[in-house]
CSV table of N, CA and C in Angstrom, one decimal:
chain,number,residue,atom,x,y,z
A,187,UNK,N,-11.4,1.9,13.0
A,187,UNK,CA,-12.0,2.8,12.1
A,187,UNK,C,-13.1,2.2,11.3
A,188,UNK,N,-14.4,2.7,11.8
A,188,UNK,CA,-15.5,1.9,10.7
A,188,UNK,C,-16.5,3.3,9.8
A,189,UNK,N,-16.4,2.8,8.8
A,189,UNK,CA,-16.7,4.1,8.1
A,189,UNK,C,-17.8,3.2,7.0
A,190,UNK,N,-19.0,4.1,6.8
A,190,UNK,CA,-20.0,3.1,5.6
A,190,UNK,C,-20.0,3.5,4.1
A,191,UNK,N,-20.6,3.7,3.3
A,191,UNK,CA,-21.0,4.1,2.2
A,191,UNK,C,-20.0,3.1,1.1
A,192,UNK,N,-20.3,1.6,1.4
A,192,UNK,CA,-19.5,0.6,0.5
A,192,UNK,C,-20.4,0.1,-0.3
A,193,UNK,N,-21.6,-0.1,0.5
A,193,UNK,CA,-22.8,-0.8,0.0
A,193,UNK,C,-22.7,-1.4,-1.5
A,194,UNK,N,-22.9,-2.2,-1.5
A,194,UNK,CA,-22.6,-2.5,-2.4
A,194,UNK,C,-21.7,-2.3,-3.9
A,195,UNK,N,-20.5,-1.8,-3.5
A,195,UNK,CA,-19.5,-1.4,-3.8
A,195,UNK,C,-18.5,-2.4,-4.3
A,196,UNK,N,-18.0,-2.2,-6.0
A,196,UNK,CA,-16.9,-3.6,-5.9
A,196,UNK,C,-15.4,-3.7,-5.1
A,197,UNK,N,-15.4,-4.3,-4.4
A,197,UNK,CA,-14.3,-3.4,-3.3
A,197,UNK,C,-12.8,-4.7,-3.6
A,198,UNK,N,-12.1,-3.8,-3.6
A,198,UNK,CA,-10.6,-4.4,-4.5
A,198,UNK,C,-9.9,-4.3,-2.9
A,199,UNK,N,-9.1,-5.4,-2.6
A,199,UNK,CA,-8.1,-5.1,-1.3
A,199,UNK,C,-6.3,-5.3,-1.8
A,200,UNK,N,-5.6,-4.3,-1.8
A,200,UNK,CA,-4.4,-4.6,-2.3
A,200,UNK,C,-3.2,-4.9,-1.1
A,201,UNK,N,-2.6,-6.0,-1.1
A,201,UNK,CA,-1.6,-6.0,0.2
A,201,UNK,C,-0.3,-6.4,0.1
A,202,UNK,N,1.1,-5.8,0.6
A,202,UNK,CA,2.3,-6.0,0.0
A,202,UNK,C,2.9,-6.0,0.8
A,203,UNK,N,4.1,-6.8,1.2
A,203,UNK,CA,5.3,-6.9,2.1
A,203,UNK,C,6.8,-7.2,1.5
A,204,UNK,N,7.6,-6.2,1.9
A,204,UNK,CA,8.9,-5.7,1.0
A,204,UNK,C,9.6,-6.7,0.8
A,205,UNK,N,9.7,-8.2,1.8
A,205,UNK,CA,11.3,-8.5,2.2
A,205,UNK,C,11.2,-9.7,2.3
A,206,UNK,N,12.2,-10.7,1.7
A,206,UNK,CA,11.5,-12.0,1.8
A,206,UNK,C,11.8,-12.2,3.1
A,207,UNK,N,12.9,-12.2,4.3
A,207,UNK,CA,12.9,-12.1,5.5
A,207,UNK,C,11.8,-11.4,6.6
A,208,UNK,N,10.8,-11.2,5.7
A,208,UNK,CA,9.2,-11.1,6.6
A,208,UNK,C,8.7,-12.4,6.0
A,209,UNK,N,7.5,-12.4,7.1
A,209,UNK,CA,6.5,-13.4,7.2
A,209,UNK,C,5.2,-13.5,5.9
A,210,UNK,N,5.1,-14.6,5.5
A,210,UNK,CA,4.1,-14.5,4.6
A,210,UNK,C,2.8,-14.5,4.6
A,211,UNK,N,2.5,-14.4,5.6
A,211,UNK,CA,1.4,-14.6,6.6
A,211,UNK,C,1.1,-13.0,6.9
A,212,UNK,N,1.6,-12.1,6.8
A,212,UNK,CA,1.7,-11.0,6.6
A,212,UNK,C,0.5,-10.1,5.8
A,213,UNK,N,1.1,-11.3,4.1
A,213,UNK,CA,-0.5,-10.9,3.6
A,213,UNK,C,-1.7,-11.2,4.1
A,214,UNK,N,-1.6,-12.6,4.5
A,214,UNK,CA,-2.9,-12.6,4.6
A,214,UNK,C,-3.6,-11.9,6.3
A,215,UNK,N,-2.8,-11.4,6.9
A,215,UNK,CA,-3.2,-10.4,8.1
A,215,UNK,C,-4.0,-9.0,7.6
A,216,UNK,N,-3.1,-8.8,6.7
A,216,UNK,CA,-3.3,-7.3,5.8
A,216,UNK,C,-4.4,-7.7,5.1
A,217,UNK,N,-4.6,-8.9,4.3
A,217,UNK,CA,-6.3,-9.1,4.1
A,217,UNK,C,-7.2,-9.1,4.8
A,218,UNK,N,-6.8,-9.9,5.7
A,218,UNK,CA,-8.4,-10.2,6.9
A,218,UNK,C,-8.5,-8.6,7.4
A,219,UNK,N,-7.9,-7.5,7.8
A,219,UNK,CA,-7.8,-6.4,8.6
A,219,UNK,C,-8.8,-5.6,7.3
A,220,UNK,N,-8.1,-5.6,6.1
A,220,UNK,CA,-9.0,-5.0,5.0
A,220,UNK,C,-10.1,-5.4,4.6
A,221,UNK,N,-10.5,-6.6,4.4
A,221,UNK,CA,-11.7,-7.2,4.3
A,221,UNK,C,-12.2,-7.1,5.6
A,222,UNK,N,-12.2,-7.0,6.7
A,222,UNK,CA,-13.5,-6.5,7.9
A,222,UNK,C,-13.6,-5.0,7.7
A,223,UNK,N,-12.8,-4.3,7.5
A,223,UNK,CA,-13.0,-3.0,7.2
A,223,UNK,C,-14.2,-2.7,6.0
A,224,UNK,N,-13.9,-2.9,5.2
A,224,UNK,CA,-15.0,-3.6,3.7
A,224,UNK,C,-16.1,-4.1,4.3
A,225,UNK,N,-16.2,-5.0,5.2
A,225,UNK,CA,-17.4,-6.0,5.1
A,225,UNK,C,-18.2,-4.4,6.3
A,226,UNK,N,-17.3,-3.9,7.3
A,226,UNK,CA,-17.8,-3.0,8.0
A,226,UNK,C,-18.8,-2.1,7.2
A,227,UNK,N,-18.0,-1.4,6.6
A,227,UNK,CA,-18.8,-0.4,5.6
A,227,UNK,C,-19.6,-0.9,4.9
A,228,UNK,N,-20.0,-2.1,4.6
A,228,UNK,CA,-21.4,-2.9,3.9
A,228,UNK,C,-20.5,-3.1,2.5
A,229,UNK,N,-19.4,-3.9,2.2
A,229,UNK,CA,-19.2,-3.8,0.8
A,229,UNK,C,-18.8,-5.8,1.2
A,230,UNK,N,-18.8,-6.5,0.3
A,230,UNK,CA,-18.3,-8.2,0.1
A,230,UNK,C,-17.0,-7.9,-0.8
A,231,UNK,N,-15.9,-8.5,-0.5
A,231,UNK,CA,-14.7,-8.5,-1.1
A,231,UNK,C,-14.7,-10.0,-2.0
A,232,UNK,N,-14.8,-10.0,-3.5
A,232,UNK,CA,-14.7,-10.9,-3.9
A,232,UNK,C,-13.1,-11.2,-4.0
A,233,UNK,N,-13.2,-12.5,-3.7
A,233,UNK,CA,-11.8,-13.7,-4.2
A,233,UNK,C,-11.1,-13.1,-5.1
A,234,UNK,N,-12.0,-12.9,-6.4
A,234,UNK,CA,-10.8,-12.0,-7.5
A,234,UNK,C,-10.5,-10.7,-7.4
A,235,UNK,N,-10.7,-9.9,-6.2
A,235,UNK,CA,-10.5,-8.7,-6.1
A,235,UNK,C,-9.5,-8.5,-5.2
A,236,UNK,N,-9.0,-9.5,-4.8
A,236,UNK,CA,-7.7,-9.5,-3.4
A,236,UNK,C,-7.1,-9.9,-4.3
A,237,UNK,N,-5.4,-8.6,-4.3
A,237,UNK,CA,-4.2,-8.3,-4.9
A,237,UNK,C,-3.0,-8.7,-3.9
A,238,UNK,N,-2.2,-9.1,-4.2
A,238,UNK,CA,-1.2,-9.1,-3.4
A,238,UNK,C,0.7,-9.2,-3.8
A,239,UNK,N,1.6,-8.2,-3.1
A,239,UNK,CA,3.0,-8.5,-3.7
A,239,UNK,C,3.5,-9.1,-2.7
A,240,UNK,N,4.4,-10.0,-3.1
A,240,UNK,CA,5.0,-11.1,-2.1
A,240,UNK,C,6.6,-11.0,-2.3
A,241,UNK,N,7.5,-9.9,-1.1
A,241,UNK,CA,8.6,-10.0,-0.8
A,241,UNK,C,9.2,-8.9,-2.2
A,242,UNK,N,8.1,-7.5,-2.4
A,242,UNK,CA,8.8,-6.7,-3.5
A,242,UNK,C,8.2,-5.3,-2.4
A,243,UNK,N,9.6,-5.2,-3.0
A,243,UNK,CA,9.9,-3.2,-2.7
A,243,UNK,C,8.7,-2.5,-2.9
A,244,UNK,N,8.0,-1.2,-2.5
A,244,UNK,CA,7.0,-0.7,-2.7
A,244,UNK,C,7.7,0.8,-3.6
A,245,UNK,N,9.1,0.5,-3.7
A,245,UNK,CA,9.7,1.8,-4.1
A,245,UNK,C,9.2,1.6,-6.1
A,246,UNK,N,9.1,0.4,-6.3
A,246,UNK,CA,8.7,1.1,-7.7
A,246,UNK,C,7.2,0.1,-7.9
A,247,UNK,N,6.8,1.0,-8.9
A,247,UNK,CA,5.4,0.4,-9.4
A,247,UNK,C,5.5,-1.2,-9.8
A,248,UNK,N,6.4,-1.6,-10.7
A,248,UNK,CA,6.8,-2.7,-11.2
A,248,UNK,C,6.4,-4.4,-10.5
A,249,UNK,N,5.1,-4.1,-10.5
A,249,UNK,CA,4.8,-4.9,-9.0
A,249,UNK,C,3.4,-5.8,-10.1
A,250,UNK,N,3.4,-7.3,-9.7
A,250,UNK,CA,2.9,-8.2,-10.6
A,250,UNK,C,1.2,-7.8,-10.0
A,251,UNK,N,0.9,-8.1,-8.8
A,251,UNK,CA,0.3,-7.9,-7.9
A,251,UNK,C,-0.8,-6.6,-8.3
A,252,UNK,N,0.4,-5.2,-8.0
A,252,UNK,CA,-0.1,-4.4,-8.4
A,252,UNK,C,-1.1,-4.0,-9.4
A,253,UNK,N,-0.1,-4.4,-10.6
A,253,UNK,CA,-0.3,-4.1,-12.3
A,253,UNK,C,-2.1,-4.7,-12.2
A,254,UNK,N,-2.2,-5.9,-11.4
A,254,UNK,CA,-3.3,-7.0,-11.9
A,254,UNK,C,-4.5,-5.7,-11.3
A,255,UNK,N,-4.3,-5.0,-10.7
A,255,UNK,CA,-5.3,-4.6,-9.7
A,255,UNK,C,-5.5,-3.3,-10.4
A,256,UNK,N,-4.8,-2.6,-11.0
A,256,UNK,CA,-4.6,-0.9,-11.8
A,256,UNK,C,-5.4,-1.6,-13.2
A,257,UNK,N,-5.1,-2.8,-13.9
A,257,UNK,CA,-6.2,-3.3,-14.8
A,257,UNK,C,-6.7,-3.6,-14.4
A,258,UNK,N,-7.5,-4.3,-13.5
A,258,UNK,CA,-9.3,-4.3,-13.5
A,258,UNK,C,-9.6,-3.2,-12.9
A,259,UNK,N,-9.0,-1.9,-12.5
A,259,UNK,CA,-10.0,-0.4,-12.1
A,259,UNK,C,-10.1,0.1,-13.8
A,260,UNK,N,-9.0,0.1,-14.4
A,260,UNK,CA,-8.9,0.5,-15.8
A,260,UNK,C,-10.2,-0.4,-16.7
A,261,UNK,N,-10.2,-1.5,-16.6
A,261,UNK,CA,-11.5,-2.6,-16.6
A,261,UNK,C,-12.9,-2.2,-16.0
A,262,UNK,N,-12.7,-1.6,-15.3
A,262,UNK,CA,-14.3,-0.6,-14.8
A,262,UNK,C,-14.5,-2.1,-13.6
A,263,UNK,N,-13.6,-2.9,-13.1
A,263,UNK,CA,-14.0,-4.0,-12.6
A,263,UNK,C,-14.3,-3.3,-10.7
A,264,UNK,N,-13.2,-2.0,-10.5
A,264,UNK,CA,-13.1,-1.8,-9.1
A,264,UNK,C,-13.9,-0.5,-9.0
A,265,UNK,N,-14.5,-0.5,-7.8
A,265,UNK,CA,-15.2,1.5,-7.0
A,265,UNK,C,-14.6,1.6,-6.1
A,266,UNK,N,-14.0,1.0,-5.6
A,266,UNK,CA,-12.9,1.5,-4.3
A,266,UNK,C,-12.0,0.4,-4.1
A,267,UNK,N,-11.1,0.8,-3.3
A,267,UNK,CA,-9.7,-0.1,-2.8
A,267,UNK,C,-9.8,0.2,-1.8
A,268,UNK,N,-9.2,-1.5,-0.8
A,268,UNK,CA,-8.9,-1.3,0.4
A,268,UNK,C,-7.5,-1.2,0.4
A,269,UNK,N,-6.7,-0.5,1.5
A,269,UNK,CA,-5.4,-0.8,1.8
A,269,UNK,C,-4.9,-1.0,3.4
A,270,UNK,N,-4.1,-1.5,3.6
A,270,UNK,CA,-3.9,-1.8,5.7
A,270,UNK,C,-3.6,-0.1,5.8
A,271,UNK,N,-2.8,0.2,4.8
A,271,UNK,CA,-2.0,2.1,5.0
A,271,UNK,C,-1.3,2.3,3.5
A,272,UNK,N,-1.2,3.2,3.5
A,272,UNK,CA,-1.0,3.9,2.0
A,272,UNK,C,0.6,3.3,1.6
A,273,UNK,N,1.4,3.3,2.3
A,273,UNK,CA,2.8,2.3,2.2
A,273,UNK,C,2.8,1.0,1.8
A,274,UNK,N,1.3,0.5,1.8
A,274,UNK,CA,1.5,-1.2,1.1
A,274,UNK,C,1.3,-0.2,-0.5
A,275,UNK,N,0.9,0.6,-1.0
A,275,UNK,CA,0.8,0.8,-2.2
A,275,UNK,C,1.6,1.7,-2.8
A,276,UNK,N,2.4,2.5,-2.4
A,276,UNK,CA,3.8,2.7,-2.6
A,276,UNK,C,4.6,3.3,-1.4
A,277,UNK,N,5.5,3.3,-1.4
A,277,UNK,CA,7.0,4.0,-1.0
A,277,UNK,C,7.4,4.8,-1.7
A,278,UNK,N,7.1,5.3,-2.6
A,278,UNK,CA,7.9,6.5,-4.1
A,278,UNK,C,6.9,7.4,-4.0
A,279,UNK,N,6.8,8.8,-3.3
A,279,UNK,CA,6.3,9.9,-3.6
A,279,UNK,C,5.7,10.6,-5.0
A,280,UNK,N,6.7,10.2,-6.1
A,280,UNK,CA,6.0,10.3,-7.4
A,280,UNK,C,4.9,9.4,-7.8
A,281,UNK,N,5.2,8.3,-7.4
A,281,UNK,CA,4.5,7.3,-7.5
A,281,UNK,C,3.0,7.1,-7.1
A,282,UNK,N,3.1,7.3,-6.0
A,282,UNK,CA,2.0,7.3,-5.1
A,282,UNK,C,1.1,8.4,-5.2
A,283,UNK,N,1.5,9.8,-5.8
A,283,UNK,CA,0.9,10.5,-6.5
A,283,UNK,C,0.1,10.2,-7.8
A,284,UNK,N,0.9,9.7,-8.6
A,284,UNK,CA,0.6,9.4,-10.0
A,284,UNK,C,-0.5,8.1,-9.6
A,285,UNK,N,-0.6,6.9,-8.8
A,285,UNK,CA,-1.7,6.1,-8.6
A,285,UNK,C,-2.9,6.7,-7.8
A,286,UNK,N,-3.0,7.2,-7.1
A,286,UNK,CA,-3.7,8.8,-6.7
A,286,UNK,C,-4.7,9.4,-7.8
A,287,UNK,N,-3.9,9.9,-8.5
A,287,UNK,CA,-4.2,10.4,-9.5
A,287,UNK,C,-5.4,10.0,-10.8
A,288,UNK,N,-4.6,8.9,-10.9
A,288,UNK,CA,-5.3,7.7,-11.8
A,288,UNK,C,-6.8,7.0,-10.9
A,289,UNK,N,-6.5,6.7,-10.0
A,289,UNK,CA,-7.6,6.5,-9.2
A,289,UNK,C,-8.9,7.1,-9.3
A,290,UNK,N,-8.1,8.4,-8.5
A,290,UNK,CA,-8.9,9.4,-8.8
A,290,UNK,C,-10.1,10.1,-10.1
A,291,UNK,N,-9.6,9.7,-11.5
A,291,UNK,CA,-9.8,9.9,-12.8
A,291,UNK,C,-10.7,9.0,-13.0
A,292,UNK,N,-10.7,7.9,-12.6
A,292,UNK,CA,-10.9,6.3,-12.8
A,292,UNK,C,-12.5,6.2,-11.7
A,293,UNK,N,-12.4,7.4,-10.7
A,293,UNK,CA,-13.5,7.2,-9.9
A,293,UNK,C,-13.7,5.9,-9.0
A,294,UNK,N,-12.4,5.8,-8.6
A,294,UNK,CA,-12.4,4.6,-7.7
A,294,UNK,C,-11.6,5.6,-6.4
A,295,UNK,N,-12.4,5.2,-5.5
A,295,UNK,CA,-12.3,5.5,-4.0
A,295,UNK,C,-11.2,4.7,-3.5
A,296,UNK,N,-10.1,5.4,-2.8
A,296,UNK,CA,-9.0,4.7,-1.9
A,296,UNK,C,-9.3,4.3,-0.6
A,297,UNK,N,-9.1,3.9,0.1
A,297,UNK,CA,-9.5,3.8,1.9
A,297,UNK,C,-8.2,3.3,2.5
A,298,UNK,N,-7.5,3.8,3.4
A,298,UNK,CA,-6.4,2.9,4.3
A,298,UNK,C,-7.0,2.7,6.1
A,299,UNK,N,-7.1,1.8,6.3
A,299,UNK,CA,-7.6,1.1,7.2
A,299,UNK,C,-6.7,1.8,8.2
A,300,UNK,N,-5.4,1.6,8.4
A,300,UNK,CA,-4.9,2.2,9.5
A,300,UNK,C,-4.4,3.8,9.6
A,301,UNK,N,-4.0,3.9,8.5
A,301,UNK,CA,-3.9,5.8,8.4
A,301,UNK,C,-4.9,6.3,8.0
A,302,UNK,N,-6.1,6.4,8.1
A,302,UNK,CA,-7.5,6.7,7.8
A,302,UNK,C,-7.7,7.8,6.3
A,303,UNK,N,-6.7,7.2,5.6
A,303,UNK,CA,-7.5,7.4,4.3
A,303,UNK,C,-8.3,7.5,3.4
A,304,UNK,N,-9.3,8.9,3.3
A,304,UNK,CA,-10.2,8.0,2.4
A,304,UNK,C,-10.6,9.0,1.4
A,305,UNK,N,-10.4,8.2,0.4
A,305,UNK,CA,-10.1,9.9,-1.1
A,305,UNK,C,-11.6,10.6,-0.9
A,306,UNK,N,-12.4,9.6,-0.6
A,306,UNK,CA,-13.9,10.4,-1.1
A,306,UNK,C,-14.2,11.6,-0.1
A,307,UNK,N,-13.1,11.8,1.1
A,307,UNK,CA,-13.1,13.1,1.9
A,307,UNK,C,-12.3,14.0,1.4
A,308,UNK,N,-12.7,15.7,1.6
A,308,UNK,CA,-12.2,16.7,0.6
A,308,UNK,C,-11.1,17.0,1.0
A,309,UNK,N,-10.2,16.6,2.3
A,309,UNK,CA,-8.9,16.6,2.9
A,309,UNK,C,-8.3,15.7,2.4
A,310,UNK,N,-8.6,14.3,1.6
A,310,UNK,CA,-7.9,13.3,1.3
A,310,UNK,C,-6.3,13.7,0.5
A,311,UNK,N,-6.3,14.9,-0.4
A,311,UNK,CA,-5.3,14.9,-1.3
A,311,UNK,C,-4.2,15.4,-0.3
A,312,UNK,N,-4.4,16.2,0.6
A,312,UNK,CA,-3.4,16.3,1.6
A,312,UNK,C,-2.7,15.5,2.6
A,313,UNK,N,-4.1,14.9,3.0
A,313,UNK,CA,-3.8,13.5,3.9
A,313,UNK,C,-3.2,12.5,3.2
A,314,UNK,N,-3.7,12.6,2.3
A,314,UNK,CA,-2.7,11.2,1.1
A,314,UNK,C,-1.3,11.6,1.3
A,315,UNK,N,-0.9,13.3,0.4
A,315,UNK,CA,0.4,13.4,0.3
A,315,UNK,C,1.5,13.6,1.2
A,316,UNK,N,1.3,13.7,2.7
A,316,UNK,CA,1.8,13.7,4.0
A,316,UNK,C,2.0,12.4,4.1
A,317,UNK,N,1.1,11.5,3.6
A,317,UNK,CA,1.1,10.0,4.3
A,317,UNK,C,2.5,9.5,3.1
A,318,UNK,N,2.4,9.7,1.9
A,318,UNK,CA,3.0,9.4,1.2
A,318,UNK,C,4.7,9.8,1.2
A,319,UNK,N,4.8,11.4,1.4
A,319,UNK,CA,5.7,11.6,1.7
A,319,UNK,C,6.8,10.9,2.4
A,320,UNK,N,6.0,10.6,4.0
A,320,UNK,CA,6.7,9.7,5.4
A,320,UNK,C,7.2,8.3,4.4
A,321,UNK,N,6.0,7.6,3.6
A,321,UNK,CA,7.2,6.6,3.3
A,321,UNK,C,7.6,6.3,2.5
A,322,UNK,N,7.8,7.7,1.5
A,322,UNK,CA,9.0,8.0,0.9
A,322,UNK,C,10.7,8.3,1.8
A,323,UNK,N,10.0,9.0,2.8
A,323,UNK,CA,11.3,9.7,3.7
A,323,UNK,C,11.8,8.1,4.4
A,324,UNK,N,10.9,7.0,4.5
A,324,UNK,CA,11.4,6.0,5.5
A,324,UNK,C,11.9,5.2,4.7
A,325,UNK,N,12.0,5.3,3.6
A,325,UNK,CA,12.9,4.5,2.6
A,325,UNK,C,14.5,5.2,2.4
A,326,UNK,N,14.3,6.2,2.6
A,326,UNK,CA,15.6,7.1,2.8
A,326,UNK,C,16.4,6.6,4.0
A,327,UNK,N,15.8,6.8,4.8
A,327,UNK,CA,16.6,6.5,6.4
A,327,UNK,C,17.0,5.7,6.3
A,328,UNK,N,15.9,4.4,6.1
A,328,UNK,CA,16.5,2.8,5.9
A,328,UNK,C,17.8,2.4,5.3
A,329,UNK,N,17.5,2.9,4.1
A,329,UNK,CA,19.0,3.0,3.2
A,329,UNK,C,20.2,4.1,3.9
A,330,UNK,N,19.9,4.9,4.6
A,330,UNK,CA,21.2,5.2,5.5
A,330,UNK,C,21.7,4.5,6.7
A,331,UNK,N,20.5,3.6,7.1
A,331,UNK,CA,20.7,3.0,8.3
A,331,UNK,C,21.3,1.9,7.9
A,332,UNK,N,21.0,1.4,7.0
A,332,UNK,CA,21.6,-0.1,6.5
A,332,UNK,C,22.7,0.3,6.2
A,333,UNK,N,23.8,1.2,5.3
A,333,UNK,CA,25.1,1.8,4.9
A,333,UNK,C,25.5,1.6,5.9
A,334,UNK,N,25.2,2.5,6.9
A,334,UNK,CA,26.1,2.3,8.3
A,334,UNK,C,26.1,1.1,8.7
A,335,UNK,N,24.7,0.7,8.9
A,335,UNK,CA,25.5,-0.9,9.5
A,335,UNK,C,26.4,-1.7,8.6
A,336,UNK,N,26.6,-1.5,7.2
A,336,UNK,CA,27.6,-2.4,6.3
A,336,UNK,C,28.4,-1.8,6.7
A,337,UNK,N,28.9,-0.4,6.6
A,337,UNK,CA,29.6,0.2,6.9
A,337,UNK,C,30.7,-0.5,8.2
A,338,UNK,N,29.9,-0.6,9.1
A,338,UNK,CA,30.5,-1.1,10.6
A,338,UNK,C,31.2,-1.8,10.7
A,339,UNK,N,30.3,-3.2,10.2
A,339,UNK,CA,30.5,-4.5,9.8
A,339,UNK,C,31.7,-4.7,9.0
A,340,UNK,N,32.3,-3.7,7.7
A,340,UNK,CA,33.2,-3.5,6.9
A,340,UNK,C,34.4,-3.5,8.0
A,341,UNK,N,34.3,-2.1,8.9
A,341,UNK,CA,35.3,-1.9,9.5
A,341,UNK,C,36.0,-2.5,10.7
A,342,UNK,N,34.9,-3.1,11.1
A,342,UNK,CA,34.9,-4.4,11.7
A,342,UNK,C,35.9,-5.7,11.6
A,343,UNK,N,35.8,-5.7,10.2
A,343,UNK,CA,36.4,-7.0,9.3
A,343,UNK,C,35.4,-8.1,9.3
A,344,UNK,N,34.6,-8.1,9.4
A,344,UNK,CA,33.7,-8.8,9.0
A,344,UNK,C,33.1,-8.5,7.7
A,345,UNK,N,32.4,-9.9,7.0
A,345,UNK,CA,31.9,-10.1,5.4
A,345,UNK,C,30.6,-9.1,6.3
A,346,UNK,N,30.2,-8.3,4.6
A,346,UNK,CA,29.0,-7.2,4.5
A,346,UNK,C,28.0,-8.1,3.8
Protein backbone atom coordinates (compact mmCIF):
# COMPACT_ATOMS: atom_id res chain seq x y z
CA UNK A 1 0.00 0.00 0.00
CA UNK A 2 1.83 3.28 -1.01
CA UNK A 3 -0.08 6.25 -0.61
CA UNK A 4 1.61 10.17 -0.69
CA UNK A 5 0.58 13.44 0.68
CA UNK A 6 3.12 13.10 4.01
CA UNK A 7 5.52 15.46 2.67
CA UNK A 8 6.69 16.77 5.00
CA UNK A 9 4.47 15.78 7.68
CA UNK A 10 5.49 15.12 11.43
CA UNK A 11 4.68 11.51 11.27
CA UNK A 12 4.31 9.65 14.77
CA UNK A 13 4.57 5.51 14.38
CA UNK A 14 2.66 3.77 17.30
CA UNK A 15 3.44 -0.12 17.75
CA UNK A 16 2.11 -2.66 20.39
CA UNK A 17 2.24 -6.35 21.17
CA UNK A 18 -0.20 -7.94 23.85
CA UNK A 19 1.72 -10.87 25.49
CA UNK A 20 4.91 -11.27 26.97
CA UNK A 21 4.97 -14.86 25.34
CA UNK A 22 5.39 -12.94 21.84
CA UNK A 23 8.51 -11.77 20.37
CA UNK A 24 10.03 -8.44 21.06
CA UNK A 25 11.30 -8.07 17.95
CA UNK A 26 7.81 -7.67 17.00
CA UNK A 27 8.00 -4.08 17.64
CA UNK A 28 10.58 -3.38 16.00
CA UNK A 29 9.06 -5.31 12.64
CA UNK A 30 5.90 -3.04 13.19
CA UNK A 31 8.29 -0.09 13.04
CA UNK A 32 10.34 -0.79 10.10
CA UNK A 33 6.87 -1.80 8.03
CA UNK A 34 5.47 1.77 9.31
CA UNK A 35 8.34 3.79 8.81
CA UNK A 36 8.72 2.59 4.88
CA UNK A 37 5.18 3.32 4.63
CA UNK A 38 6.03 7.00 6.02
CA UNK A 39 9.20 7.31 4.20
CA UNK A 40 6.90 6.00 0.98
CA UNK A 41 4.50 8.86 1.20
CA UNK A 42 7.49 11.41 1.56
CA UNK A 43 7.23 11.96 5.41
CA UNK A 44 10.99 11.13 7.82
CA UNK A 45 9.91 9.46 11.03
CA UNK A 46 11.79 11.09 13.74
CA UNK A 47 13.45 8.91 16.77
CA UNK A 48 11.16 10.76 19.15
CA UNK A 49 8.10 10.07 17.36
CA UNK A 50 8.30 6.14 17.51
CA UNK A 51 5.84 4.92 20.44
CA UNK A 52 5.76 1.66 21.47
CA UNK A 53 3.79 -0.96 24.27
CA UNK A 54 5.70 -3.81 25.24
CA UNK A 55 3.66 -7.12 26.32
CA UNK A 56 0.19 -4.80 27.25
CA UNK A 57 -3.40 -5.67 26.30
CA UNK A 58 -4.73 -3.24 23.67
CA UNK A 59 -8.09 -3.76 25.57
CA UNK A 60 -7.56 -0.58 27.69
CA UNK A 61 -6.07 2.81 26.94
CA UNK A 62 -3.81 2.53 30.10
CA UNK A 63 -0.84 2.11 27.95
CA UNK A 64 2.66 4.02 28.96
CA UNK A 65 3.60 3.93 25.27
CA UNK A 66 0.34 5.11 24.21
CA UNK A 67 -0.35 8.05 26.76
CA UNK A 68 3.45 9.40 25.42
CA UNK A 69 2.11 9.63 21.92
CA UNK A 70 -1.82 11.16 22.69
CA UNK A 71 0.52 14.05 24.49
CA UNK A 72 2.67 15.14 21.86
CA UNK A 73 -0.59 15.19 19.26
CA UNK A 74 -2.21 17.21 22.18
CA UNK A 75 1.40 19.07 22.13
CA UNK A 76 0.72 20.02 18.43
CA UNK A 77 4.05 17.76 18.13
CA UNK A 78 2.12 14.98 15.60
CA UNK A 79 0.03 15.53 11.75
CA UNK A 80 -0.42 11.93 11.31
CA UNK A 81 0.22 8.50 12.87
CA UNK A 82 1.43 5.50 11.45
CA UNK A 83 0.01 2.14 12.57
CA UNK A 84 0.91 -1.74 11.10
CA UNK A 85 -3.40 -2.04 11.58
CA UNK A 86 -5.84 -0.33 13.79
CA UNK A 87 -5.59 -3.34 16.55
CA UNK A 88 -2.03 -2.21 17.59
CA UNK A 89 -4.05 0.90 18.87
CA UNK A 90 -6.91 -0.60 20.47
CA UNK A 91 -8.87 -3.73 20.93
CA UNK A 92 -11.98 -1.82 22.93
CA UNK A 93 -14.55 -0.51 20.46
CA UNK A 94 -15.25 2.40 22.78
CA UNK A 95 -11.97 3.08 22.86
CA UNK A 96 -10.89 3.08 19.56
CA UNK A 97 -13.70 5.41 18.81
CA UNK A 98 -12.92 7.86 21.41
CA UNK A 99 -8.97 7.96 19.99
CA UNK A 100 -10.56 8.45 16.60
CA UNK A 101 -12.30 11.05 17.68
CA UNK A 102 -9.66 12.94 19.48
CA UNK A 103 -7.49 12.56 16.55
CA UNK A 104 -9.71 13.65 14.53
CA UNK A 105 -10.43 17.13 16.62
CA UNK A 106 -6.67 17.37 17.00
CA UNK A 107 -6.22 17.27 13.04
CA UNK A 108 -3.93 14.51 12.99
CA UNK A 109 -4.32 11.98 10.17
CA UNK A 110 -4.43 8.09 11.14
CA UNK A 111 -2.93 5.60 8.45
CA UNK A 112 -2.86 1.67 8.96
CA UNK A 113 -0.41 0.16 6.73
CA UNK A 114 -2.09 -3.18 6.58
CA UNK A 115 -5.87 -2.56 6.88
CA UNK A 116 -5.57 0.46 4.66
CA UNK A 117 -6.70 3.14 6.87
CA UNK A 118 -6.62 6.41 6.22
CA UNK A 119 -8.80 9.11 8.25
CA UNK A 120 -8.06 11.75 5.63
CA UNK A 121 -10.42 9.55 3.15
CA UNK A 122 -14.34 10.39 3.49
CA UNK A 123 -15.00 6.51 4.05
CA UNK A 124 -12.45 6.37 6.89
CA UNK A 125 -15.12 6.65 9.83
CA UNK A 126 -16.75 3.52 8.59
CA UNK A 127 -13.71 1.72 7.61
CA UNK A 128 -12.22 2.64 10.97
CA UNK A 129 -15.35 1.34 12.83
CA UNK A 130 -15.67 -2.24 11.08
CA UNK A 131 -11.95 -2.48 11.65
CA UNK A 132 -12.41 -1.71 15.16
CA UNK A 133 -15.23 -3.58 15.82
CA UNK A 134 -13.37 -7.22 14.53
CA UNK A 135 -10.92 -6.48 17.23
CA UNK A 136 -13.09 -5.87 19.72
CA UNK A 137 -15.10 -9.13 18.63
CA UNK A 138 -11.49 -11.08 18.64
CA UNK A 139 -10.87 -10.25 22.11
CA UNK A 140 -14.17 -11.84 22.86
CA UNK A 141 -13.58 -15.23 21.17
CA UNK A 142 -10.12 -15.36 22.58
CA UNK A 143 -11.46 -15.13 26.08
CA UNK A 144 -13.92 -18.01 25.20
CA UNK A 145 -11.40 -19.98 23.55
CA UNK A 146 -8.99 -19.70 26.39
CA UNK A 147 -12.10 -20.80 29.11
CA UNK A 148 -12.48 -23.80 27.27
CA UNK A 149 -9.17 -24.68 27.07
CA UNK A 150 -8.84 -24.12 31.10
CA UNK A 151 -11.88 -25.58 31.13
CA UNK A 152 -10.47 -28.98 29.53
CA UNK A 153 -7.42 -28.89 31.20
CA UNK A 154 -9.56 -28.60 34.70
CA UNK A 155 -11.50 -31.64 33.68
CA UNK A 156 -8.65 -33.32 32.64
CA UNK A 157 -7.02 -33.08 36.14
CA UNK A 158 -4.51 -31.24 35.13
CA UNK A 159 -3.16 -27.66 36.91
CA UNK A 160 -5.01 -24.57 34.80
Amino acid sequence: MRRGGLTGARVAVYARYSSDRQSEASIEDQVRRCRAFAVDAGAIVDDALVFADYAVSGASLARAGLEAMLAAVAAGRVDAIVVEDMSRLSRDLADAASVFRRLQFEGVSLLGVADGIDSREKSSKLTFGVRALLADAYLDDLRDKTRRGLEGRHLAGFST
